[in-house]
Amino acid sequence: MTPASTPGAPATGEPADGGVTDEELAAWEAQGSPDGSSRTRIVIAAMAVIAIMVAAAIGFSVGRLSTLADPTPTTTSAEAGFSRDMQVHHNQGVELAMIIRDRTDAVDVRTLAYDIATTQAQQSGQLYDWLVQWNLPQGSRQPDMTWMTLPTLTGASGHAHGGDTATPGSTHTPGDPMPGLATPAQIDQLTAASGLQAERVFLTLMIAHHQGAVEMAEALQPRTTNATALAFTRAVIASQQAEIELMTRMLDDRGGPVDLAG
């Protein structure tokens, strides 16, 4: 199976418009991270390795989709709902990443934003292709996040965080906002900022955005036996939790989170 076309990373030394060049990265690595330590640089390097491993694992799993014995999901299944809603979630992650790359000269933030934009665009394309392969529509008449209210495979109701029973107080209502999704006012807040303030707004927003994606991935796990979907959720959880740790350190170095617009 051929994945849906997604934006590819530029060739070495030839970044996309506004990208970070090899010379910028080399200069940044020579001088260390913004706080004078090598911690952030080391974590970003580790994240590059993780991204490669995750992409390889997902690519292998997606390639085997048509050969697995799993039944084809229906249009109201958790797998289909997750595929649609996570596309929306990832596409906003790409949007936020591209906004910050135009509003800061900080190489570590621009490098992180480029990684987020390319990774989430690729994964969004894969989710689109799942629905194509399953002969299901990309849209649904059901409210957003309805799949998160479906019982788990063991019969538990509500939203369970990666387990078999619902977590008290965590039941999701169809049509509720997606976890971690930035509001229009918050996007305007990021768009209006620049420099250090833009970096703080972006990191505050993206930490919450990643936490929401992890929540969605954990919610699918007890609702599917599809091997490809399970591999995808594990990859999302591992990579985004690692980036949450990185962004938390970067945000602390810049004075901590900001108050977000409503």
Rosetta silent file (secondary structure, phi, psi, omega in degrees, C-alpha in Angstrom):
SEQUENCE: MTPASTPGAPATGEPADGGVTDEELAAWEAQGSPDGSSRTRIVIAAMAVIAIMVAAAIGFSVGRLSTLADPTPTTTSAEAGFSRDMQVHHNQGVELAMIIRDRTDAVDVRTLAYDIATTQAQQSGQLYDWLVQWNLPQGSRQPDMTWMTLPTLTGASGHAHGGDTATPGSTHTPGDPMPGLATPAQIDQLTAASGLQAERVFLTLMIAHHQGAVEMAEALQPRTTNATALAFTRAVIASQQAEIELMTRMLDDRGGPVDLAG
SCORE:     score description
SCORE:     0.000 S_00000001
   1 L     0.000  136.006  179.661    0.000    0.000    0.000 S_00000001
   2 L   -97.542  122.703  179.448    1.291    3.425   -0.885 S_00000001
   3 L   -63.347  156.622  177.165    0.756    6.106    1.811 S_00000001
   4 L   -62.923  149.799 -178.655   -0.968    9.322    0.831 S_00000001
   5 L   -64.916  135.111  177.255    1.339   12.026   -0.418 S_00000001
   6 L  -138.048  158.990 -177.916    2.646   14.298    2.319 S_00000001
   7 L   -60.594  129.922  179.559    5.138   17.104    2.399 S_00000001
   8 L   -93.078  159.958  177.526    8.670   15.713    2.420 S_00000001
   9 L   -73.452  147.095  179.744   11.635   17.102    4.233 S_00000001
  10 L   -69.466  160.245  177.002   13.977   19.210    2.084 S_00000001
  11 L   -64.691  155.446 -178.705   17.302   17.869    0.926 S_00000001
  12 L   -56.385  130.871 -179.888   20.271   18.451    3.223 S_00000001
  13 L    80.885   -1.308 -178.999   21.423   22.055    2.999 S_00000001
  14 L  -130.093   71.569 -177.991   18.276   23.034    1.054 S_00000001
  15 L   -68.350  158.590  173.765   15.589   23.925    3.611 S_00000001
  16 L   -66.167  170.532 -178.620   12.078   24.918    2.651 S_00000001
  17 L   -51.316  128.140  179.128   11.248   28.621    2.671 S_00000001
  18 L    79.639    7.290 -175.242   12.087   29.984    6.097 S_00000001
  19 L   -76.833  173.350  178.279   13.838   26.734    7.075 S_00000001
  20 L   -93.696  124.201 -177.821   16.856   26.213    9.244 S_00000001
  21 L   -82.138  164.654  176.219   20.043   25.767    7.216 S_00000001
  22 H   -60.939  -35.505 -179.332   22.887   23.388    7.974 S_00000001
  23 H   -65.502  -39.888  178.198   25.045   26.413    8.718 S_00000001
  24 H   -63.936  -43.317  179.886   22.558   27.675   11.325 S_00000001
  25 H   -64.390  -41.771 -179.927   22.419   24.278   12.986 S_00000001
  26 H   -63.340  -41.298 -179.877   26.211   23.977   13.002 S_00000001
  27 H   -65.092  -41.633  179.781   26.571   27.438   14.525 S_00000001
  28 H   -65.573  -41.821  179.286   23.999   26.660   17.194 S_00000001
  29 H   -63.843  -33.649 -179.006   25.626   23.343   18.046 S_00000001
  30 H   -68.715  -33.721 -176.192   29.007   25.075   18.360 S_00000001
  31 H   -96.576   -6.004  178.733   27.732   27.607   20.871 S_00000001
  32 L    87.264 -177.660 -178.859   25.473   25.251   22.854 S_00000001
  33 L   -76.704  168.070 -173.641   21.854   25.766   23.845 S_00000001
  34 L   -57.562  -27.240 -178.357   20.442   29.198   24.702 S_00000001
  35 L   -93.083   11.531  175.720   21.095   28.724   28.453 S_00000001
  36 L    87.562   -1.269  179.382   24.755   27.842   27.872 S_00000001
  37 L  -107.875  171.219  179.762   24.325   24.096   28.430 S_00000001
  38 L  -100.010    4.856 -173.255   24.229   21.216   25.981 S_00000001
  39 H   -60.447  -49.572 -177.677   21.100   19.655   27.457 S_00000001
  40 H   -64.127  -40.216  179.277   18.618   20.991   24.901 S_00000001
  41 H   -61.006  -43.060 -178.958   20.943   20.182   21.994 S_00000001
  42 H   -64.975  -41.037 -179.337   21.350   16.598   23.199 S_00000001
  43 H   -66.272  -40.366  178.351   17.604   16.139   23.622 S_00000001
  44 H   -63.350  -40.447  177.532   16.906   17.499   20.123 S_00000001
  45 H   -62.199  -41.519  178.548   19.489   15.099   18.694 S_00000001
  46 H   -64.012  -38.617  179.241   17.829   12.250   20.572 S_00000001
  47 H   -64.106  -33.026  177.618   14.451   13.342   19.236 S_00000001
  48 H   -63.295  -41.059  177.766   15.795   13.145   15.685 S_00000001
  49 H   -65.273  -44.218  179.276   16.740    9.524   16.283 S_00000001
  50 H   -59.579  -43.736 -178.700   13.336    8.811   17.831 S_00000001
  51 H   -59.801  -41.006  178.916   11.583   10.425   14.862 S_00000001
  52 H   -63.923  -44.690 -179.489   13.484    8.214   12.427 S_00000001
  53 H   -64.733  -41.694  179.347   12.663    5.069   14.417 S_00000001
  54 H   -64.039  -44.826 -179.824    9.003    6.040   14.746 S_00000001
  55 H   -61.036  -40.329  179.564    8.697    6.806   11.028 S_00000001
  56 H   -65.571  -42.873 -178.753   10.249    3.452   10.166 S_00000001
  57 H   -65.077  -44.703 -179.542    7.954    1.563   12.547 S_00000001
  58 H   -67.008  -40.866  179.588    4.824    3.304   11.310 S_00000001
  59 H   -59.986  -41.301  178.004    5.832    2.898    7.684 S_00000001
  60 H   -64.130  -43.777 -178.450    6.280   -0.849    8.183 S_00000001
  61 H   -66.038  -44.550  179.968    2.949   -1.153    9.961 S_00000001
  62 H   -63.104  -37.632  179.931    1.057    0.905    7.392 S_00000001
  63 H   -62.646  -25.865 -179.368    2.603   -1.116    4.603 S_00000001
  64 L   -94.803    3.809 -173.353    1.151   -4.290    6.101 S_00000001
  65 H   -52.914  -44.800 -174.545   -2.344   -2.880    6.608 S_00000001
  66 H   -75.449  -11.729 -177.487   -3.916   -4.810    3.748 S_00000001
  67 H  -100.367   -6.161 -178.171   -2.345   -8.115    4.814 S_00000001
  68 L   -76.723  155.412 -178.117   -3.510   -8.121    8.418 S_00000001
  69 L   -85.282   -0.589 -179.335   -6.369  -10.348    9.526 S_00000001
  70 L   -60.995  142.309  174.850   -8.113   -7.513   11.363 S_00000001
  71 L   -66.556  149.897  179.384  -11.678   -6.849   10.232 S_00000001
  72 L   -68.828  126.764  179.494  -12.153   -3.685    8.207 S_00000001
  73 L   -61.685  150.579  175.354  -13.359   -0.863   10.502 S_00000001
  74 L   -90.720  170.895 -175.794  -16.802    0.605    9.906 S_00000001
  75 L   -68.519  -21.427  178.412  -17.503    4.301    9.460 S_00000001
  76 L  -102.109   12.383 -178.395  -18.730    4.625   13.069 S_00000001
  77 L   -75.975  163.410  175.809  -15.846    2.647   14.552 S_00000001
  78 H   -62.966  -37.945 -179.198  -13.299    4.013   16.991 S_00000001
  79 H   -62.893  -43.986 -179.456  -10.575    3.525   14.385 S_00000001
  80 H   -67.577  -43.579  179.218  -12.404    5.623   11.776 S_00000001
  81 H   -62.419  -43.114  177.383  -13.307    8.339   14.276 S_00000001
  82 H   -60.958  -43.781 -178.921   -9.751    8.508   15.556 S_00000001
  83 H   -58.991  -42.760 -179.162   -8.423    8.713   11.985 S_00000001
  84 H   -70.352  -48.800 -174.033  -10.644   11.694   11.184 S_00000001
  85 H   -71.785  -35.549  179.385  -10.187   13.592   14.428 S_00000001
  86 H   -71.010  -27.168  172.222   -6.447   13.045   14.718 S_00000001
  87 H   -60.457  -46.965  179.013   -6.031   14.419   11.206 S_00000001
  88 H   -60.697  -44.306 -178.439   -7.671   17.654   12.364 S_00000001
  89 H   -63.036  -48.679 -179.908   -5.538   17.674   15.510 S_00000001
  90 H   -64.204  -39.542 -179.061   -2.284   17.045   13.634 S_00000001
  91 H   -62.913  -35.046  175.359   -3.110   19.608   10.953 S_00000001
  92 H   -69.451  -34.910  175.431   -3.449   22.270   13.629 S_00000001
  93 H   -58.863  -40.978  176.218   -0.084   21.192   15.035 S_00000001
  94 H   -62.304  -43.801 -179.828    1.407   21.874   11.599 S_00000001
  95 H   -59.996  -46.818 -179.592   -0.322   25.283   11.519 S_00000001
  96 H   -63.125  -40.314 -179.506    1.067   26.296   14.936 S_00000001
  97 H   -64.438  -39.909 -179.623    4.553   25.145   13.983 S_00000001
  98 H   -72.233  -30.448  177.003    4.567   27.177   10.789 S_00000001
  99 H   -64.643  -46.845 -175.900    3.318   30.286   12.609 S_00000001
 100 H   -67.969  -31.167 -178.704    6.165   30.234   15.137 S_00000001
 101 H   -66.048  -18.551  177.054    8.833   29.698   12.472 S_00000001
 102 L   -94.036   -2.041 -171.766    7.933   33.121   11.061 S_00000001
 103 L  -125.189   11.445  177.778    8.056   34.829   14.461 S_00000001
 104 L  -150.190  151.996  172.623   11.350   33.810   16.038 S_00000001
 105 L  -104.326    1.824 -178.553   15.022   33.540   15.173 S_00000001
 106 L   -68.016  117.877 -173.527   15.701   31.004   17.952 S_00000001
 107 H   -65.623  -36.453 -178.768   17.244   28.027   16.184 S_00000001
 108 H   -66.249  -39.285  178.619   16.129   25.476   18.780 S_00000001
 109 H   -69.441  -41.286  179.833   12.479   26.569   18.487 S_00000001
 110 H   -66.291  -37.120  176.939   12.632   26.696   14.687 S_00000001
 111 H   -65.501  -44.982  177.360   14.218   23.234   14.553 S_00000001
 112 H   -60.778  -44.976 -179.033   11.542   21.828   16.852 S_00000001
 113 H   -61.263  -40.968  178.648    8.801   23.504   14.805 S_00000001
 114 H   -62.709  -41.790  179.446   10.174   22.023   11.571 S_00000001
 115 H   -63.760  -44.282  179.172   10.219   18.543   13.139 S_00000001
 116 H   -62.361  -46.317 -177.290    6.643   18.913   14.393 S_00000001
 117 H   -61.523  -46.576 -176.516    5.382   20.220   11.049 S_00000001
 118 H   -72.038  -41.318 -178.658    6.959   17.480    8.937 S_00000001
 119 H   -65.842  -46.809 -176.096    6.165   14.609   11.319 S_00000001
 120 H   -73.910  -29.475  174.060    2.550   15.550   11.901 S_00000001
 121 H   -65.538  -41.432  178.540    1.926   16.287    8.222 S_00000001
 122 H   -63.359  -46.015 -178.648    3.238   12.825    7.370 S_00000001
 123 H   -66.756  -35.336  176.104    1.120   11.141   10.020 S_00000001
 124 H   -61.192  -39.987  176.909   -1.961   13.086    8.935 S_00000001
 125 H   -63.975  -37.350  177.879   -1.444   11.707    5.437 S_00000001
 126 H   -65.438  -41.551  178.254   -1.222    8.191    6.805 S_00000001
 127 H   -63.891  -39.610  175.773   -4.492    8.615    8.703 S_00000001
 128 H   -58.743  -43.466 -175.936   -6.133    9.910    5.523 S_00000001
 129 H   -70.026  -30.819  174.929   -4.908    6.840    3.666 S_00000001
 130 H   -55.524  -48.053 -177.645   -6.309    4.460    6.276 S_00000001
 131 H   -64.728  -35.284  175.699   -9.800    5.735    5.467 S_00000001
 132 H   -62.467  -48.349 -178.538   -9.101    5.395    1.750 S_00000001
 133 H   -65.097  -29.937  179.352   -7.989    1.780    2.188 S_00000001
 134 L   -87.118    0.675 -178.454  -11.030    1.038    4.339 S_00000001
 135 L    57.920   41.872 -179.590  -13.327    2.619    1.697 S_00000001
 136 L  -115.611  150.448  179.038  -14.682    5.034    4.306 S_00000001
 137 L   -68.999  151.652  177.714  -15.489    8.746    3.907 S_00000001
 138 L   -71.821  -25.765  178.779  -13.070   11.300    5.265 S_00000001
 139 L  -109.236  170.264 -179.874  -15.924   13.101    7.028 S_00000001
 140 L  -145.670  150.938  175.926  -18.720   11.932    9.297 S_00000001
 141 L   -80.666  -13.145  178.074  -22.131   13.168   10.344 S_00000001
 142 L   -71.794  149.194  175.367  -21.314   12.240   13.921 S_00000001
 143 L   -61.208  154.133  176.290  -20.064   15.007   16.228 S_00000001
 144 L   -54.035  145.750  173.472  -16.311   15.226   16.731 S_00000001
 145 L    67.663   13.086  176.825  -14.849   12.838   19.296 S_00000001
 146 H   -58.721  -36.937 -178.180  -17.936   10.576   19.360 S_00000001
 147 H   -59.072  -27.245 -177.539  -15.599    7.580   19.064 S_00000001
 148 H   -72.936  -13.242  178.812  -14.077    8.484   22.433 S_00000001
 149 H   -95.497   -4.966 -179.607  -17.426    7.757   24.099 S_00000001
 150 L   -67.745  149.662  175.590  -17.692    4.220   22.696 S_00000001
 151 L   -61.538  152.400  173.988  -17.346    1.322   25.140 S_00000001
 152 L   -74.356  174.255 -178.081  -13.946   -0.314   25.340 S_00000001
 153 L   -64.723  -20.879  177.738  -13.482   -3.848   24.075 S_00000001
 154 L   -94.369    3.201  174.483  -14.130   -5.133   27.601 S_00000001
 155 L    97.612   -2.073  178.577  -17.384   -3.192   27.810 S_00000001
 156 L   -69.273  144.693 -179.147  -16.324   -0.237   29.941 S_00000001
 157 L  -101.691  164.115  176.998  -18.073    3.001   29.029 S_00000001
 158 L    82.558 -162.634 -174.091  -16.731    6.504   28.732 S_00000001
 159 L  -100.033  111.766  178.271  -13.169    7.602   28.190 S_00000001
 160 L  -103.833  133.553 -178.067  -10.553    5.209   29.530 S_00000001
 161 L   -84.491   79.949  174.314   -6.920    6.310   29.646 S_00000001
 162 L    70.211   15.602 -179.630   -5.218    3.326   28.044 S_00000001
 163 L  -130.850 -167.129 -174.775   -6.925    0.819   30.317 S_00000001
 164 L   -97.641   -9.901 -179.011  -10.047   -1.290   30.548 S_00000001
 165 L  -125.298  149.531 -178.036  -12.116    0.873   32.867 S_00000001
 166 L   -70.164  141.590  176.436  -13.237    4.453   32.561 S_00000001
 167 L   -79.850  127.549 -178.934  -11.408    7.023   34.632 S_00000001
 168 L   -54.042  133.664  177.038  -13.848    8.777   37.027 S_00000001
 169 L    80.300    2.844 -175.470  -14.715   12.258   35.820 S_00000001
 170 L  -108.867    7.405 -178.848  -13.119   11.748   32.404 S_00000001
 171 L   -60.458  130.745 -177.539  -16.204   10.804   30.362 S_00000001
 172 L   -94.580  147.544  177.564  -16.170   12.664   27.072 S_00000001
 173 L  -108.109  129.927  178.958  -19.255   14.180   25.472 S_00000001
 174 L   -53.461  135.837 -178.340  -19.689   13.983   21.691 S_00000001
 175 L    91.553  -10.945  174.926  -19.014   17.371   20.159 S_00000001
 176 L   -61.567  153.965  176.179  -16.718   18.489   22.972 S_00000001
 177 L   -58.527  147.864  176.624  -13.519   20.228   21.810 S_00000001
 178 L   -65.054  142.190 -179.719  -10.661   17.896   20.993 S_00000001
 179 L   -56.717  128.795  175.065   -8.198   17.589   23.881 S_00000001
 180 L    78.656   -0.710 -177.436   -5.447   20.191   23.636 S_00000001
 181 L   -71.984  130.031  179.879   -6.809   21.868   20.509 S_00000001
 182 L   -70.575  143.499  177.747   -5.960   25.571   20.421 S_00000001
 183 L   -82.820  161.631  175.762   -8.862   28.008   20.197 S_00000001
 184 H   -55.340  -38.574  179.828   -9.084   30.687   17.489 S_00000001
 185 H   -64.495  -36.420  179.347   -8.283   33.312   20.145 S_00000001
 186 H   -71.211  -36.643  175.499   -5.139   31.417   21.147 S_00000001
 187 H   -64.685  -40.627  176.149   -4.004   31.150   17.530 S_00000001
 188 H   -62.044  -37.863  179.325   -4.540   34.915   17.207 S_00000001
 189 H   -62.366  -42.975  177.768   -2.477   35.370   20.378 S_00000001
 190 H   -66.852  -42.320 -178.367    0.405   33.434   18.856 S_00000001
 191 H   -62.942  -34.360 -177.704    0.094   35.234   15.529 S_00000001
 192 H   -80.515  -14.999 -176.328    0.249   38.637   17.220 S_00000001
 193 L   -89.877  167.960  176.102    3.355   37.817   19.277 S_00000001
 194 L  -152.869  163.436  175.991    7.001   37.832   18.262 S_00000001
 195 H    58.831 -139.547 -176.429   10.406   36.905   19.623 S_00000001
 196 H   -58.702  -40.553 -179.340   10.590   35.530   23.162 S_00000001
 197 H   -64.216  -40.348  177.349    6.894   36.107   23.835 S_00000001
 198 H   -63.485  -39.588  178.466    5.931   34.159   20.713 S_00000001
 199 H   -61.437  -43.703 -179.398    8.217   31.318   21.772 S_00000001
 200 H   -66.501  -41.144  178.116    6.565   31.154   25.202 S_00000001
 201 H   -63.716  -46.556 -179.492    3.059   31.227   23.725 S_00000001
 202 H   -59.517  -49.260 -177.497    3.960   28.535   21.195 S_00000001
 203 H   -64.870  -38.743  177.113    5.555   26.219   23.748 S_00000001
 204 H   -62.162  -45.736  179.203    2.647   26.688   26.168 S_00000001
 205 H   -65.540  -44.152 -172.687    0.164   25.878   23.401 S_00000001
 206 H   -73.425  -30.034  174.353    2.127   22.980   21.948 S_00000001
 207 H   -61.631  -47.677  177.913    2.660   21.241   25.284 S_00000001
 208 H   -63.908  -37.429  179.678   -1.104   21.200   25.798 S_00000001
 209 H   -63.510  -45.334  177.887   -1.587   20.179   22.150 S_00000001
 210 H   -64.586  -40.860  178.657    0.759   17.206   22.539 S_00000001
 211 H   -60.721  -37.607  176.912   -0.889   16.196   25.808 S_00000001
 212 H   -65.561  -39.911  178.520   -4.222   16.153   23.975 S_00000001
 213 H   -65.190  -39.612  177.285   -2.820   13.935   21.219 S_00000001
 214 H   -62.806  -42.549  178.568   -1.467   11.514   23.820 S_00000001
 215 H   -60.040  -42.882  179.377   -4.896   11.455   25.484 S_00000001
 216 H   -65.786  -42.698  179.405   -6.564   10.623   22.165 S_00000001
 217 H   -63.793  -41.028  178.574   -4.043    7.894   21.367 S_00000001
 218 H   -65.807  -33.203 -179.902   -4.489    6.353   24.815 S_00000001
 219 H   -70.082  -29.644  179.246   -8.273    6.447   24.370 S_00000001
 220 H   -74.515  -33.509 -171.536   -8.092    4.434   21.137 S_00000001
 221 H   -53.109  -47.023  179.821   -5.921    1.666   22.553 S_00000001
 222 H   -80.050    5.971 -177.079   -8.624   -0.129   24.603 S_00000001
 223 H  -115.837    9.203 -178.491  -11.083    0.287   21.716 S_00000001
 224 L  -147.314  151.144  168.826   -9.215   -1.467   18.906 S_00000001
 225 L  -113.387    2.678 -177.589   -7.414   -4.678   18.013 S_00000001
 226 L   -65.974  118.818 -174.015   -6.175   -3.256   14.709 S_00000001
 227 H   -62.214  -38.752 -179.723   -2.426   -3.846   14.699 S_00000001
 228 H   -67.579  -43.967  179.250   -1.651   -0.816   12.545 S_00000001
 229 H   -63.174  -40.812  179.639   -3.753    1.524   14.677 S_00000001
 230 H   -65.915  -41.202  177.587   -2.155    0.198   17.862 S_00000001
 231 H   -62.951  -39.696  179.638    1.355    0.648   16.445 S_00000001
 232 H   -63.656  -46.212 -178.782    0.454    4.191   15.435 S_00000001
 233 H   -63.264  -38.952  179.075   -0.880    5.081   18.888 S_00000001
 234 H   -64.176  -39.446  179.128    2.237    3.707   20.575 S_00000001
 235 H   -66.114  -42.542  178.893    4.438    5.775   18.271 S_00000001
 236 H   -61.835  -46.685 -178.443    2.414    8.943   18.917 S_00000001
 237 H   -61.440  -47.237 -177.292    2.534    8.450   22.683 S_00000001
 238 H   -64.342  -47.677 -175.327    6.282    7.775   22.776 S_00000001
 239 H   -71.379  -40.142 -175.964    7.318   10.618   20.472 S_00000001
 240 H   -76.913  -31.661  173.779    4.968   13.262   21.840 S_00000001
 241 H   -65.274  -38.605  177.013    5.742   12.500   25.478 S_00000001
 242 H   -63.564  -40.759  179.519    9.444   12.901   24.653 S_00000001
 243 H   -70.843  -31.436  175.472    8.720   16.236   22.969 S_00000001
 244 H   -61.257  -43.319  178.013    6.615   17.358   25.938 S_00000001
 245 H   -62.535  -43.739  178.018    9.643   16.846   28.175 S_00000001
 246 H   -61.340  -48.484 -176.532   11.830   18.771   25.737 S_00000001
 247 H   -67.152  -32.481  177.543    9.364   21.649   25.388 S_00000001
 248 H   -63.456  -41.466  177.275    8.883   21.873   29.153 S_00000001
 249 H   -66.101  -43.799  179.530   12.643   22.419   29.569 S_00000001
 250 H   -61.497  -40.456 -179.978   12.717   24.937   26.733 S_00000001
 251 H   -68.352  -41.204  177.141    9.773   26.813   28.255 S_00000001
 252 H   -60.077  -39.569  178.912   11.358   26.839   31.716 S_00000001
 253 H   -64.118  -20.683 -176.851   14.514   28.328   30.179 S_00000001
 254 L  -105.509   12.081  176.730   12.359   31.146   28.777 S_00000001
 255 L   104.139    2.610  175.466   10.516   32.066   31.965 S_00000001
 256 L    91.528  178.706 -175.488    7.745   29.474   32.040 S_00000001
 257 L   -68.547  160.997  177.385    4.238   29.287   30.551 S_00000001
 258 L  -110.281  163.137  173.172    2.084   32.268   29.697 S_00000001
 259 L   -76.722  126.413 -177.929   -1.602   32.892   30.309 S_00000001
 260 L   -91.782  152.381  175.579   -3.455   31.879   27.182 S_00000001
 261 L   -64.604  160.355 -178.307   -6.425   33.653   25.642 S_00000001
 262 L   -70.884    0.000    0.000   -9.821   32.053   26.135 S_00000001
